[in-house]
mmCIF file of C-alpha atoms in Angstrom:
data_model
loop_
_atom_site.group_PDB
_atom_site.id
_atom_site.type_symbol
_atom_site.label_atom_id
_atom_site.label_comp_id
_atom_site.label_asym_id
_atom_site.label_seq_id
_atom_site.Cartn_x
_atom_site.Cartn_y
_atom_site.Cartn_z
ATOM 1 C CA UNK T 838 -20.278 -27.418 82.886
ATOM 2 C CA UNK T 839 -18.041 -24.382 82.786
ATOM 3 C CA UNK T 840 -17.215 -22.861 79.406
ATOM 4 C CA UNK T 841 -13.604 -21.817 78.830
ATOM 5 C CA UNK T 842 -12.754 -18.719 76.858
ATOM 6 C CA UNK T 843 -9.730 -18.245 74.680
ATOM 7 C CA UNK T 844 -7.570 -15.173 74.299
ATOM 8 C CA UNK T 845 -8.711 -14.663 70.758
ATOM 9 C CA UNK T 846 -12.404 -14.604 71.610
ATOM 10 C CA UNK T 847 -12.154 -12.355 74.648
ATOM 11 C CA UNK T 848 -15.195 -13.956 76.294
ATOM 12 C CA UNK T 849 -17.638 -13.185 73.465
ATOM 13 C CA UNK T 850 -18.443 -14.651 70.096
ATOM 14 C CA UNK T 851 -16.020 -13.486 67.431
ATOM 15 C CA UNK T 852 -16.216 -14.560 63.831
ATOM 16 C CA UNK T 853 -12.488 -15.275 63.844
ATOM 17 C CA UNK T 854 -12.808 -18.304 66.195
ATOM 18 C CA UNK T 855 -14.282 -21.377 64.614
ATOM 19 C CA UNK T 856 -14.578 -24.810 66.176
ATOM 20 C CA UNK T 857 -11.978 -27.384 65.275
ATOM 21 C CA UNK T 858 -12.823 -30.835 63.999
ATOM 22 C CA UNK T 859 -12.097 -32.132 67.488
ATOM 23 C CA UNK T 860 -14.542 -29.641 69.035
ATOM 24 C CA UNK T 861 -11.889 -27.378 70.582
ATOM 25 C CA UNK T 862 -11.752 -23.704 69.744
ATOM 26 C CA UNK T 863 -9.216 -22.457 67.233
ATOM 27 C CA UNK T 864 -6.742 -20.158 68.955
ATOM 28 C CA UNK T 865 -5.477 -18.495 65.807
ATOM 29 C CA UNK T 866 -6.421 -14.910 65.169
ATOM 30 C CA UNK T 867 -7.296 -13.697 61.778
ATOM 31 C CA UNK T 868 -4.069 -12.616 60.197
ATOM 32 C CA UNK T 869 -3.911 -8.964 59.383
ATOM 33 C CA UNK T 870 -3.629 -8.295 55.669
ATOM 34 C CA UNK T 871 -0.017 -7.955 54.584
ATOM 35 C CA UNK T 872 1.140 -4.860 52.816
ATOM 36 C CA UNK T 873 0.914 -5.583 49.082
ATOM 37 C CA UNK T 874 3.162 -4.100 46.454
ATOM 38 C CA UNK T 875 1.798 -1.025 44.744
ATOM 39 C CA UNK T 876 1.387 -2.771 41.393
ATOM 40 C CA UNK T 877 -0.905 -5.397 42.922
ATOM 41 C CA UNK T 878 -2.981 -2.772 44.717
ATOM 42 C CA UNK T 879 -3.432 -0.814 41.497
ATOM 43 C CA UNK T 880 -4.385 -3.964 39.612
ATOM 44 C CA UNK T 881 -7.158 -4.688 42.134
ATOM 45 C CA UNK T 882 -8.645 -1.212 42.308
ATOM 46 C CA UNK T 883 -8.401 -0.037 38.721
ATOM 47 C CA UNK T 884 -10.008 -1.815 35.793
ATOM 48 C CA UNK T 885 -7.363 -3.486 33.692
ATOM 49 C CA UNK T 886 -4.738 -2.661 36.321
ATOM 50 C CA UNK T 887 -1.316 -3.626 35.071
ATOM 51 C CA UNK T 888 -2.387 -3.500 31.406
ATOM 52 C CA UNK T 889 -3.442 0.131 31.712
ATOM 53 C CA UNK T 890 -0.252 0.891 33.639
ATOM 54 C CA UNK T 891 1.708 -0.717 30.791
ATOM 55 C CA UNK T 892 -0.153 1.518 28.328
ATOM 56 C CA UNK T 893 0.595 4.704 30.291
ATOM 57 C CA UNK T 894 4.251 3.781 30.830
ATOM 58 C CA UNK T 895 5.052 2.707 27.259
ATOM 59 C CA UNK T 896 3.006 5.119 25.175
ATOM 60 C CA UNK T 897 5.504 7.244 23.271
ATOM 61 C CA UNK T 898 8.525 5.210 24.413
ATOM 62 C CA UNK T 899 11.153 3.722 22.102
ATOM 63 C CA UNK T 900 9.745 1.170 19.656
ATOM 64 C CA UNK T 901 12.956 -0.837 19.942
ATOM 65 C CA UNK T 902 12.463 -1.278 23.703
ATOM 66 C CA UNK T 903 8.868 -2.411 23.263
ATOM 67 C CA UNK T 904 9.921 -4.822 20.513
ATOM 68 C CA UNK T 905 12.659 -6.192 22.777
ATOM 69 C CA UNK T 906 10.099 -6.594 25.583
ATOM 70 C CA UNK T 907 7.745 -8.491 23.234
ATOM 71 C CA UNK T 908 10.564 -10.843 22.238
ATOM 72 C CA UNK T 909 12.179 -11.537 18.871
ATOM 73 C CA UNK T 910 11.227 -12.089 16.157
ATOM 74 C CA UNK T 911 8.387 -9.538 16.197
ATOM 75 C CA UNK T 912 5.464 -10.448 13.992
ATOM 76 C CA UNK T 913 4.084 -7.483 12.027
ATOM 77 C CA UNK T 914 0.505 -8.069 10.905
ATOM 78 C CA UNK T 915 -0.359 -6.279 7.651
ATOM 79 C CA UNK T 916 -3.903 -5.183 6.816
ATOM 80 C CA UNK T 917 -4.449 -3.831 3.267
ATOM 81 C CA UNK T 918 -5.544 -0.212 2.893
ATOM 82 C CA UNK T 919 -8.968 0.316 1.334
ATOM 83 C CA UNK T 920 -7.614 2.744 -1.257
ATOM 84 C CA UNK T 921 -5.027 0.296 -2.541
ATOM 85 C CA UNK T 922 -6.088 -0.805 -6.025
ATOM 86 C CA UNK T 923 -4.409 -4.237 -6.099
ATOM 87 C CA UNK T 924 -5.673 -7.495 -4.708
ATOM 88 C CA UNK T 925 -3.862 -8.160 -1.470
ATOM 89 C CA UNK T 926 -2.687 -11.568 -0.396
ATOM 90 C CA UNK T 927 -2.735 -12.119 3.334
ATOM 91 C CA UNK T 928 0.812 -11.784 4.577
ATOM 92 C CA UNK T 929 2.855 -10.837 7.584
ATOM 93 C CA UNK T 930 6.426 -9.790 8.302
ATOM 94 C CA UNK T 931 8.860 -10.771 11.006
ATOM 95 C CA UNK T 932 11.490 -8.333 12.293
ATOM 96 C CA UNK T 933 14.691 -9.448 13.999
ATOM 97 C CA UNK T 934 17.493 -6.950 14.747
ATOM 98 C CA UNK T 935 20.973 -8.142 13.838
ATOM 99 C CA UNK T 936 23.449 -8.775 16.634
ATOM 100 C CA UNK T 937 26.395 -7.203 14.806
ATOM 101 C CA UNK T 938 24.774 -3.877 13.866
ATOM 102 C CA UNK T 939 22.078 -2.162 15.932
ATOM 103 C CA UNK T 940 20.822 -0.133 12.953
ATOM 104 C CA UNK T 941 20.062 -3.204 10.786
ATOM 105 C CA UNK T 942 17.298 -5.759 11.027
ATOM 106 C CA UNK T 943 16.344 -8.905 9.196
ATOM 107 C CA UNK T 944 12.920 -8.615 7.554
ATOM 108 C CA UNK T 945 11.109 -11.747 6.402
ATOM 109 C CA UNK T 946 7.916 -11.399 4.374
ATOM 110 C CA UNK T 947 5.709 -14.492 4.556
ATOM 111 C CA UNK T 948 3.000 -14.706 1.885
ATOM 112 C CA UNK T 949 1.361 -18.101 1.717
ATOM 113 C CA UNK T 950 4.212 -20.504 0.947
ATOM 114 C CA UNK T 951 6.638 -17.819 -0.308
ATOM 115 C CA UNK T 952 9.234 -16.143 1.854
ATOM 116 C CA UNK T 953 11.294 -13.091 0.963
ATOM 117 C CA UNK T 954 14.196 -12.126 3.204
ATOM 118 C CA UNK T 955 16.228 -8.924 3.277
ATOM 119 C CA UNK T 956 18.324 -6.725 5.530
ATOM 120 C CA UNK T 957 16.773 -3.334 6.207
ATOM 121 C CA UNK T 958 17.928 -0.156 7.905
ATOM 122 C CA UNK T 959 16.307 0.951 11.172
ATOM 123 C CA UNK T 960 16.158 4.696 11.828
ATOM 124 C CA UNK T 961 14.782 6.294 15.002
ATOM 125 C CA UNK T 962 13.241 9.620 14.000
ATOM 126 C CA UNK T 963 11.488 10.724 17.204
ATOM 127 C CA UNK T 964 11.055 9.124 20.581
ATOM 128 C CA UNK T 965 8.370 6.551 19.898
ATOM 129 C CA UNK T 966 8.844 6.497 16.095
ATOM 130 C CA UNK T 967 10.841 4.053 14.001
ATOM 131 C CA UNK T 968 11.398 3.806 10.240
ATOM 132 C CA UNK T 969 12.480 0.533 8.639
ATOM 133 C CA UNK T 970 13.667 1.065 5.065
ATOM 134 C CA UNK T 971 14.812 -1.595 2.623
ATOM 135 C CA UNK T 972 14.046 -3.532 -0.531
ATOM 136 C CA UNK T 973 13.134 -7.085 -1.464
ATOM 137 C CA UNK T 974 14.346 -8.942 -4.521
ATOM 138 C CA UNK T 975 10.959 -8.716 -6.267
ATOM 139 C CA UNK T 976 9.820 -7.408 -9.630
ATOM 140 C CA UNK T 977 6.906 -5.251 -8.535
ATOM 141 C CA UNK T 978 7.332 -2.683 -5.765
ATOM 142 C CA UNK T 979 10.679 -3.961 -4.475
ATOM 143 C CA UNK T 980 11.327 -1.057 -2.069
ATOM 144 C CA UNK T 981 9.471 -0.432 1.168
ATOM 145 C CA UNK T 982 9.222 2.031 4.042
ATOM 146 C CA UNK T 983 7.701 0.715 7.244
ATOM 147 C CA UNK T 984 6.747 3.406 9.755
ATOM 148 C CA UNK T 985 6.081 2.248 13.327
ATOM 149 C CA UNK T 986 5.010 4.264 16.354
ATOM 150 C CA UNK T 987 4.315 3.481 19.997
ATOM 151 C CA UNK T 988 1.877 6.417 20.241
ATOM 152 C CA UNK T 989 -1.099 4.105 19.842
ATOM 153 C CA UNK T 990 -4.667 5.128 20.535
ATOM 154 C CA UNK T 991 -6.573 3.625 23.451
ATOM 155 C CA UNK T 992 -8.841 1.759 21.023
ATOM 156 C CA UNK T 993 -5.848 0.162 19.264
ATOM 157 C CA UNK T 994 -4.270 -0.741 22.601
ATOM 158 C CA UNK T 995 -7.503 -2.391 23.753
ATOM 159 C CA UNK T 996 -7.442 -4.419 20.528
ATOM 160 C CA UNK T 997 -4.087 -5.805 21.723
ATOM 161 C CA UNK T 998 -1.641 -3.659 19.722
ATOM 162 C CA UNK T 999 1.468 -2.185 21.340
ATOM 163 C CA UNK T 1000 2.846 -0.647 18.108
ATOM 164 C CA UNK T 1001 0.981 0.555 15.023
ATOM 165 C CA UNK T 1002 2.100 2.079 11.743
ATOM 166 C CA UNK T 1003 1.883 2.001 7.994
ATOM 167 C CA UNK T 1004 3.703 0.323 5.124
ATOM 168 C CA UNK T 1005 4.584 2.132 1.899
ATOM 169 C CA UNK T 1006 5.689 0.120 -1.118
ATOM 170 C CA UNK T 1007 7.036 1.302 -4.434
ATOM 171 C CA UNK T 1008 10.239 1.999 -6.281
ATOM 172 C CA UNK T 1009 12.980 4.459 -5.367
ATOM 173 C CA UNK T 1010 14.016 4.720 -9.023
ATOM 174 C CA UNK T 1011 10.629 6.082 -10.038
ATOM 175 C CA UNK T 1012 9.956 7.690 -6.632
ATOM 176 C CA UNK T 1013 6.532 6.042 -6.679
ATOM 177 C CA UNK T 1014 5.558 5.112 -3.144
ATOM 178 C CA UNK T 1015 2.032 4.585 -1.925
ATOM 179 C CA UNK T 1016 0.588 3.456 1.394
ATOM 180 C CA UNK T 1017 -0.446 -0.157 0.948
ATOM 181 C CA UNK T 1018 -0.965 -1.624 4.419
ATOM 182 C CA UNK T 1019 -1.805 -0.764 8.009
ATOM 183 C CA UNK T 1020 0.846 -2.452 10.180
ATOM 184 C CA UNK T 1021 0.465 -3.579 13.797
ATOM 185 C CA UNK T 1022 2.520 -5.474 16.358
ATOM 186 C CA UNK T 1023 0.541 -7.234 19.051
ATOM 187 C CA UNK T 1024 1.352 -7.085 22.724
ATOM 188 C CA UNK T 1025 3.061 -10.141 24.145
ATOM 189 C CA UNK T 1026 -0.025 -11.144 26.176
ATOM 190 C CA UNK T 1027 -2.228 -10.965 23.052
ATOM 191 C CA UNK T 1028 0.090 -12.875 20.718
ATOM 192 C CA UNK T 1029 -1.247 -16.420 20.546
ATOM 193 C CA UNK T 1030 1.824 -17.757 18.729
ATOM 194 C CA UNK T 1031 4.011 -17.146 21.787
ATOM 195 C CA UNK T 1032 4.159 -19.554 24.754
#
């Protein structure tokens, strides 16, 4: 019985030719790898790939752009400072810029079952820095200054934060402000409340 050779095998045994179910040789060659986009190649060769690229590209960029990329409303997680003398209730804020004025944003403080809402002023000080200044209709420490920056450390970024900062509360009448909370905004891929 004479054995027939296919073009793909070239007369010898090649790992690219496997027998078919019917017993005939497969005439397909192994497809050459297609050229992949650069982002996919980087994600395969470097640990963390696209996440680390996101960190390098967005570190020091405008906080407003990162917040827009994360999607509105942005949830600001507040962690009490150790030096703050009062008992801190677990709370968070949501930030949503207004559509009629780009320098204003709606701030909602959620503490347990209570919600306080106000309009605050957004001020870009440096590239990568944003101040949000306003006041709630509360008796104690009604005024606040929220400082946010996209110059996050690698450790904070690995924890899932794209923006970090600090919250100062007090009163503008008495000029008594003190740092009360460490503020963070999670990256979109780390935020479990988003779909």
